[in-house]
Structures are given as structure tokens and as C-alpha cells.
mmCIF file of C-alpha atoms in Angstrom:
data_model
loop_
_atom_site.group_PDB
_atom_site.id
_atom_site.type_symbol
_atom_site.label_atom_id
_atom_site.label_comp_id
_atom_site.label_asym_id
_atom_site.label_seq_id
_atom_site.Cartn_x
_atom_site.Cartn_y
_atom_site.Cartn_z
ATOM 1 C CA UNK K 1 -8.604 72.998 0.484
ATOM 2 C CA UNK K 2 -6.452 74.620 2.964
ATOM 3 C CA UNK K 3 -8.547 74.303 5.876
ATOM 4 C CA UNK K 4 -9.093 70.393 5.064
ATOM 5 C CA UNK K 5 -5.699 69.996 4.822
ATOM 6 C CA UNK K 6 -5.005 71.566 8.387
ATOM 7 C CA UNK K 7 -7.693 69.872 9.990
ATOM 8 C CA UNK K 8 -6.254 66.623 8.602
ATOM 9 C CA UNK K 9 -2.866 67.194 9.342
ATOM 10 C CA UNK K 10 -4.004 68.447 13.539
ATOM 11 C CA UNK K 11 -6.083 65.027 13.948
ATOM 12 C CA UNK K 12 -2.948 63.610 12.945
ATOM 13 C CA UNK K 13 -1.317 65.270 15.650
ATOM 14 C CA UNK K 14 -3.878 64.658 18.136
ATOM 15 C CA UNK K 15 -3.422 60.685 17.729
ATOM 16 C CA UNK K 16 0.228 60.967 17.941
ATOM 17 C CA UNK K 17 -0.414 60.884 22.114
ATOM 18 C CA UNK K 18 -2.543 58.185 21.828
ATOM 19 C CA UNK K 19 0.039 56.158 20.093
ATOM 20 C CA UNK K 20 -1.565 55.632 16.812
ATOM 21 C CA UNK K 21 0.165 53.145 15.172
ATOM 22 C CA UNK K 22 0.761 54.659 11.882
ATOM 23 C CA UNK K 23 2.996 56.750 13.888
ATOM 24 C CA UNK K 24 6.851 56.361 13.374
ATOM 25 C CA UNK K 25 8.577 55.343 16.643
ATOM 26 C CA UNK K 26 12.146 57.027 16.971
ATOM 27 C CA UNK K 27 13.896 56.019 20.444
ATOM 28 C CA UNK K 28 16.727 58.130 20.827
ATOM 29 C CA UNK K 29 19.190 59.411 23.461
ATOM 30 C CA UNK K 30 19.884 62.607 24.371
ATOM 31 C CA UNK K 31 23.696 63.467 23.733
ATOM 32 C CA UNK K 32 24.378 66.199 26.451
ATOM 33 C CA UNK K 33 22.372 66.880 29.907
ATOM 34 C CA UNK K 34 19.280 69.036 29.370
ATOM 35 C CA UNK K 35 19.269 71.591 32.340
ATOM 36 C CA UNK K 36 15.811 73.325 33.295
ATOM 37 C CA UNK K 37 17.533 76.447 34.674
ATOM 38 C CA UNK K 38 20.136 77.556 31.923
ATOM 39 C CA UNK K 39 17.656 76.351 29.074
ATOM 40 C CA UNK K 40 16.072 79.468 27.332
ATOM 41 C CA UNK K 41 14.151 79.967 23.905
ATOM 42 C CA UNK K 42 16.483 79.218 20.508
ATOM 43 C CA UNK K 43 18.742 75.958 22.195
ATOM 44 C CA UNK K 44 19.289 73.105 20.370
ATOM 45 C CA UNK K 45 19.172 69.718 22.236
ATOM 46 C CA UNK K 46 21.013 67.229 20.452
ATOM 47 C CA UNK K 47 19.915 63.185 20.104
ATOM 48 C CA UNK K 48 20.664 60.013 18.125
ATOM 49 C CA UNK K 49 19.190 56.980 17.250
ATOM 50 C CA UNK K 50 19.620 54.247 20.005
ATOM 51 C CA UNK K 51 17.129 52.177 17.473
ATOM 52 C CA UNK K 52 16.958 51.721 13.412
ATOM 53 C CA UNK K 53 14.062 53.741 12.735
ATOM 54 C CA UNK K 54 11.844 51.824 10.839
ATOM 55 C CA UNK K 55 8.343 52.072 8.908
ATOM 56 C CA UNK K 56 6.360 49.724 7.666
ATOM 57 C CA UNK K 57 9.495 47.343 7.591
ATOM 58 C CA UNK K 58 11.964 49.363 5.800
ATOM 59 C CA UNK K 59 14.617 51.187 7.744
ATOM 60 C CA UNK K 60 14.411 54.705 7.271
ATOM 61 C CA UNK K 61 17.593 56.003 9.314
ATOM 62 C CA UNK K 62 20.149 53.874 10.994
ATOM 63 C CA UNK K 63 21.185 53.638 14.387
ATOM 64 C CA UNK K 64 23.369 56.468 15.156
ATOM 65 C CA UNK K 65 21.588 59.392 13.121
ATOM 66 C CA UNK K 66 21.706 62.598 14.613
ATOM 67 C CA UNK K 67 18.601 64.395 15.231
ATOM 68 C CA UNK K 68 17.844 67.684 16.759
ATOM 69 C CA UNK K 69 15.112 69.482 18.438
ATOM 70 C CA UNK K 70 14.363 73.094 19.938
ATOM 71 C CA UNK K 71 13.702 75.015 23.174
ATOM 72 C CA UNK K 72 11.247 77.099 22.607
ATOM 73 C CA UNK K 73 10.324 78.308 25.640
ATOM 74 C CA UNK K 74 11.651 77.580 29.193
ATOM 75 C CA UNK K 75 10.629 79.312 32.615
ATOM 76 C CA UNK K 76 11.097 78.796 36.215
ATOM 77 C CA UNK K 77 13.709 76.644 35.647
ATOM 78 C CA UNK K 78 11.269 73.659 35.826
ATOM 79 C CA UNK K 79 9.683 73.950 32.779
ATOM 80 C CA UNK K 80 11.165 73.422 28.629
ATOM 81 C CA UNK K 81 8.966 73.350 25.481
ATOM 82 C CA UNK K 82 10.229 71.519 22.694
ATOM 83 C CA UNK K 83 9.609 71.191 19.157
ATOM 84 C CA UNK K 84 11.232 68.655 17.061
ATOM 85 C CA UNK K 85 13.594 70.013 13.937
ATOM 86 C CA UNK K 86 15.060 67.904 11.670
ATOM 87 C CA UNK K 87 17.559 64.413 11.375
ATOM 88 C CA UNK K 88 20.859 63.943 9.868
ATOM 89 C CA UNK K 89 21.271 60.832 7.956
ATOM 90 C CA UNK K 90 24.279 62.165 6.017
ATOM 91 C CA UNK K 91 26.580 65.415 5.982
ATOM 92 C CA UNK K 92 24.438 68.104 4.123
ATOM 93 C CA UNK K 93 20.895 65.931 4.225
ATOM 94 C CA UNK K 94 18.235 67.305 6.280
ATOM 95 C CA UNK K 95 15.024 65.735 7.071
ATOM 96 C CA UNK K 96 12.102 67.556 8.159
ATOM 97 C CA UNK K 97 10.427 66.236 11.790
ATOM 98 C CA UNK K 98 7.325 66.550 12.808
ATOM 99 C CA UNK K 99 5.789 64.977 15.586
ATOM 100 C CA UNK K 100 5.761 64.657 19.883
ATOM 101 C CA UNK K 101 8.373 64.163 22.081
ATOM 102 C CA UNK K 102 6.291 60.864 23.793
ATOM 103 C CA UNK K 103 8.183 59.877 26.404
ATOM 104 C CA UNK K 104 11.212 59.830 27.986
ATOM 105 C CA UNK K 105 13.177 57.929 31.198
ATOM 106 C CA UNK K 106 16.090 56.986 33.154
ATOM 107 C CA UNK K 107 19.007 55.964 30.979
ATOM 108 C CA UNK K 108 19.600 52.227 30.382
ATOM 109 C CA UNK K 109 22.319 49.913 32.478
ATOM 110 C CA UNK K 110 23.561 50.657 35.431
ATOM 111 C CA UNK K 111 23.217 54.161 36.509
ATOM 112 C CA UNK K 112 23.355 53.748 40.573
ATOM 113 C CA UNK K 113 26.551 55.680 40.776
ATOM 114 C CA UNK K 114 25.191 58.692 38.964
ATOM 115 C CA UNK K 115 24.822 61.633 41.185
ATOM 116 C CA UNK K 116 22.371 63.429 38.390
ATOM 117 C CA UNK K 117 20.538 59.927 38.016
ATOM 118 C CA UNK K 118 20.282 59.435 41.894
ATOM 119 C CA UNK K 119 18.830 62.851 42.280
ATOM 120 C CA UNK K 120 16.028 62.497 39.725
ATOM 121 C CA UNK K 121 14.979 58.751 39.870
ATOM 122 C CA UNK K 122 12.068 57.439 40.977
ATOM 123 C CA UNK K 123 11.568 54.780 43.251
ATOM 124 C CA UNK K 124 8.601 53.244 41.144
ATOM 125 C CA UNK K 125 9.730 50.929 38.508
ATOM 126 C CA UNK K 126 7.768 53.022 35.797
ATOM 127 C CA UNK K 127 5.983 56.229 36.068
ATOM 128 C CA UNK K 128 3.330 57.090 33.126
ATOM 129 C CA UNK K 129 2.434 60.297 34.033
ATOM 130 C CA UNK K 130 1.600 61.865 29.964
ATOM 131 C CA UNK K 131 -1.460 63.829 29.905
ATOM 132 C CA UNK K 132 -2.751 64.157 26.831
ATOM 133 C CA UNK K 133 -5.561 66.943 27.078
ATOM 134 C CA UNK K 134 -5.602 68.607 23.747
ATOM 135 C CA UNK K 135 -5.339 71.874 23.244
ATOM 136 C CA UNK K 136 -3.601 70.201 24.827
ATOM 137 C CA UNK K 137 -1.262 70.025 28.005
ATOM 138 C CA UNK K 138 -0.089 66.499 24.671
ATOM 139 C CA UNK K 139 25.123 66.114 15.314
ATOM 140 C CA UNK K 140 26.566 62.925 17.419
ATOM 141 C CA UNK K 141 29.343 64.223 19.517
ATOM 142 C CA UNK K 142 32.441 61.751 19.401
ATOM 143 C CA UNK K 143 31.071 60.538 23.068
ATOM 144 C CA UNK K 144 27.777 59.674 21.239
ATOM 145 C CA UNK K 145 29.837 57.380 18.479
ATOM 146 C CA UNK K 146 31.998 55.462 21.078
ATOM 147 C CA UNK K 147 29.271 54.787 22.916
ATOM 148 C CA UNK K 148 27.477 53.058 19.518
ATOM 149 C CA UNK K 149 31.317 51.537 19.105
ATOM 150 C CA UNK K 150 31.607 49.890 22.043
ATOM 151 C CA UNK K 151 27.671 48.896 22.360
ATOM 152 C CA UNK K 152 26.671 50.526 25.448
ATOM 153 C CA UNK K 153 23.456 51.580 23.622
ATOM 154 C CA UNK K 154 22.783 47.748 23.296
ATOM 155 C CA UNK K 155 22.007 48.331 27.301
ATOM 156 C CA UNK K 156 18.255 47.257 28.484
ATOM 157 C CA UNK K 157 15.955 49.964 27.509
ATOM 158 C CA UNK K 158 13.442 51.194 30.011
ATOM 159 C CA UNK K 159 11.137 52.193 26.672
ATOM 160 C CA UNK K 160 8.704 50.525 25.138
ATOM 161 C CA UNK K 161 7.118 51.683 21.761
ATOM 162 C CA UNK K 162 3.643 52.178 24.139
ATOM 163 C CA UNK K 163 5.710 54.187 26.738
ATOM 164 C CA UNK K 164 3.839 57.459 27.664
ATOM 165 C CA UNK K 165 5.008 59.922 29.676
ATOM 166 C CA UNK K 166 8.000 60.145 32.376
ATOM 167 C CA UNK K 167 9.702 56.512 33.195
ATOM 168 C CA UNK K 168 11.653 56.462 36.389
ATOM 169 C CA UNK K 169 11.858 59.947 36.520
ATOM 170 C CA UNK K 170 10.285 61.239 39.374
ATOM 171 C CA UNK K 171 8.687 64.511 39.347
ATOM 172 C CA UNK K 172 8.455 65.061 36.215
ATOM 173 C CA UNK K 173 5.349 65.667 33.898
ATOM 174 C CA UNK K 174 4.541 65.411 30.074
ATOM 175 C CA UNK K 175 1.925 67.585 28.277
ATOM 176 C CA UNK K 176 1.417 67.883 24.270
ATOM 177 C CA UNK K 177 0.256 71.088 22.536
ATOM 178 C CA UNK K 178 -1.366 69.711 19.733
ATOM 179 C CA UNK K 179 -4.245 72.485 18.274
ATOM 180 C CA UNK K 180 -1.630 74.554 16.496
ATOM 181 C CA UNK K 181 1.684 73.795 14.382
ATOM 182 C CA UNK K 182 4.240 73.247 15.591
ATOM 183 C CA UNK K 183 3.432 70.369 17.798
ATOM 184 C CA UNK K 184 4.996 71.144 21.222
ATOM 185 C CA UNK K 185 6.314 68.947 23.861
ATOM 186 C CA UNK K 186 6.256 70.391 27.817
ATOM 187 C CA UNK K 187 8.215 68.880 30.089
ATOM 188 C CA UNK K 188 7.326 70.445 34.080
ATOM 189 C CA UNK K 189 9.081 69.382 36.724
ATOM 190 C CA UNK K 190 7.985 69.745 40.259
ATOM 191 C CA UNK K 191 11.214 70.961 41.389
ATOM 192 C CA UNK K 192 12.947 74.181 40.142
ATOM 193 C CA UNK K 193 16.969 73.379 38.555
ATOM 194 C CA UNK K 194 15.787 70.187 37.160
ATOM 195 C CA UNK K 195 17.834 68.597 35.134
ATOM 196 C CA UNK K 196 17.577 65.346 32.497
ATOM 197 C CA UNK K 197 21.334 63.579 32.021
ATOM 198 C CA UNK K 198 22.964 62.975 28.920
ATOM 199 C CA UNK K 199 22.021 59.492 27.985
ATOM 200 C CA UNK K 200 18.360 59.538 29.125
ATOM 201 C CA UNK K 201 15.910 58.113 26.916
ATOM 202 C CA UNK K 202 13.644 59.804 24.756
ATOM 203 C CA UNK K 203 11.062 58.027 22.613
ATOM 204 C CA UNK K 204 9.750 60.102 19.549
ATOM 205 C CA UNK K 205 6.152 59.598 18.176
ATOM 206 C CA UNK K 206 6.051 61.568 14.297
ATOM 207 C CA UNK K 207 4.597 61.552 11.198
ATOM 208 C CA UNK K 208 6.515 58.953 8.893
ATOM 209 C CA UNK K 209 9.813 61.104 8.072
ATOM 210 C CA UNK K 210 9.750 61.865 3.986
ATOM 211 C CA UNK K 211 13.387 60.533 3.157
#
């Protein structure tokens, strides 16, 4: 019974970078810069909701909620594997994720005068560069809040609930370890020191949260 259940539960995974659409899409924001170099095994990278997350037509976690992933490994200082934790809809509630970081890109609006932006951007409009071979290589800080406040999060998103990959970013690479829990996101980067800004997009692909 075991075994079926595992099996199950890793071609569940497996479709997650295919974008299967009983998948629940969370598009977030990271809340602080993610650097490639200082990263190391145990950090906690912070995000939020730029988006209700919602499933099947009910809204699961408002725009806002805090959610959290891990580093849990990093090398060479161009390459972080992350595993998703848990969200924060309220003080004390914790809710289990599980899923795929899918894609992520340059943050929305106007980011020209950005050094950290400028450095990393790619001249293509879009850049889908997710490779999905499986075994595969498949809290809000008070900035975070008056940024909802003021609506800068209502900006144009460069995601789309199809994204896969890195968007604008150039140089950068997504791969998916999906043949063993927990499902693991690596992000490589071409370039050593690379670094994703606070504010860039992230677009979450998981198994429908149990509220």
C-alpha cells in the first residue's frame, strides 16, 4: 500500500513540470535578494503572494501570505537547491508545501535603474530555458506589506501560469529533481556570484495546499 502510494504521489510530481493543470499555481515574490555565493544549506528564503491563490475557484490564501522555502544545498556560488516549506495564512497556522519552484523572472514595472536587475537581465523578451528531465535536472517583512499597501505588486507581471523556466533572466537555468521526496528545485547560473533581487518573480507549481 505503501509503495502505491509513493508511486502515486512521484507521478504527481513528475507532471508538476509539465504544468498539469490540477496543479495549484502560487505566483509569489521573493522578499529579500537571493545571493548564489553567501547561500549555504539550512537558509530560509522568504516570499509572499503577489496573487490570491486559488483552486478550483475558491481562494485558498490571500494576497500577501507569507511563504517560505529552503536552501538545501548551494555550491560554486552559481548553483541553490530549493525545497518548498510551508505558508503562513495567520500567526501560529502552518501549511504544509509541496511542490516545484516552476519558474521565475525579472521583477515587474520598471526596473531599468536597478544595478542588480541591469546585471542579470536578458535582452530576449522571455527566456524558457526549464528542463524537465526526470530524475530529473525538474514572514512578509514591513517592505513586503507597503509594497501590497501602496499596489506596486499590481505592476505587469512577466508570469504567466504556463511560464517555465528563467524569464528575462539571462544565464540562468531551471532543473527539477523529481524521483525522490522532497521535490527539489536547481537553479544554475552560468556565472559564479549570481544573484536574484528582492522582488523577482517566482511562480510555484504544488499539490493543492490542505488548508
Amino acid at each position: 500500500m505503501r509503495r502505491i502510494i509513493a508511486v502515486t504521489f512521484m507521478l504527481f510530481l513528475m507532471t508538476l513540470a509539465a504544468g498539469a493543470q490540477q496543479a495549484a499555481l502560487g505566483f509569489c515574490a521573493l522578499d529579500k535578494t537571493l545571493d548564489f555565493k553567501t547561500a549555504k544549506a539550512g537558509d530560509k528564503i522568504a516570499l509572499h503572494l503577489t496573487r490570491d491563490l486559488v483552486v478550483k475557484g475558491k481562494t485558498l490564501m490571500p494576497r500577501g501570505t507569507a511563504f517560505s522555502a529552503t536552501v538545501v544545498d548551494a555550491k560554486d556560488g552559481n548553483t541553490v537547491s530549493i525545497v518548498l516549506d510551508k505558508a503562513t495564512p495567520a500567526p501560529g497556522q502552518e501549511v504544509p508545501l509541496i511542490g516545484i519552484i516552476a519558474a521565475v523572472a525579472t521583477p515587474p514595472g520598471d526596473m531599468t535603474d536597478d544595478p542588480l536587475y541591469g546585471m542579470n537581465r536578458s535582452s530576449e523578451a522571455t527566456q524558457r530555458t526549464g528542463n524537465a528531465s526526470v530524475t530529473s535536472v525538474a514572514s512578509s517583512g514591513a517592505t513586503v506589506q507597503t509594497a501590497i499597501l501602496k499596489g506596486k505588486t499590481d505592476a505587469k507581471s512577466n508570469l504567466q501560469e504556463d511560464s517555465s523556466g528563467a524569464i528575462g533572466i539571462d544565464g540562468l537555468k531551471l532543473n527539477w529533481i523529481l524521483d525522490k521526496r522532497p521535490a527539489t528545485t536547481v537553479l544554475n547560473a552560468k556565472k559564479k556570484n549570481f544573484k536574484l533581487a528582492e522582488g523577482t518573480e517566482v511562480l510555484l507549481r504544488m499539490a493543492p495546499p490542505q488548508m
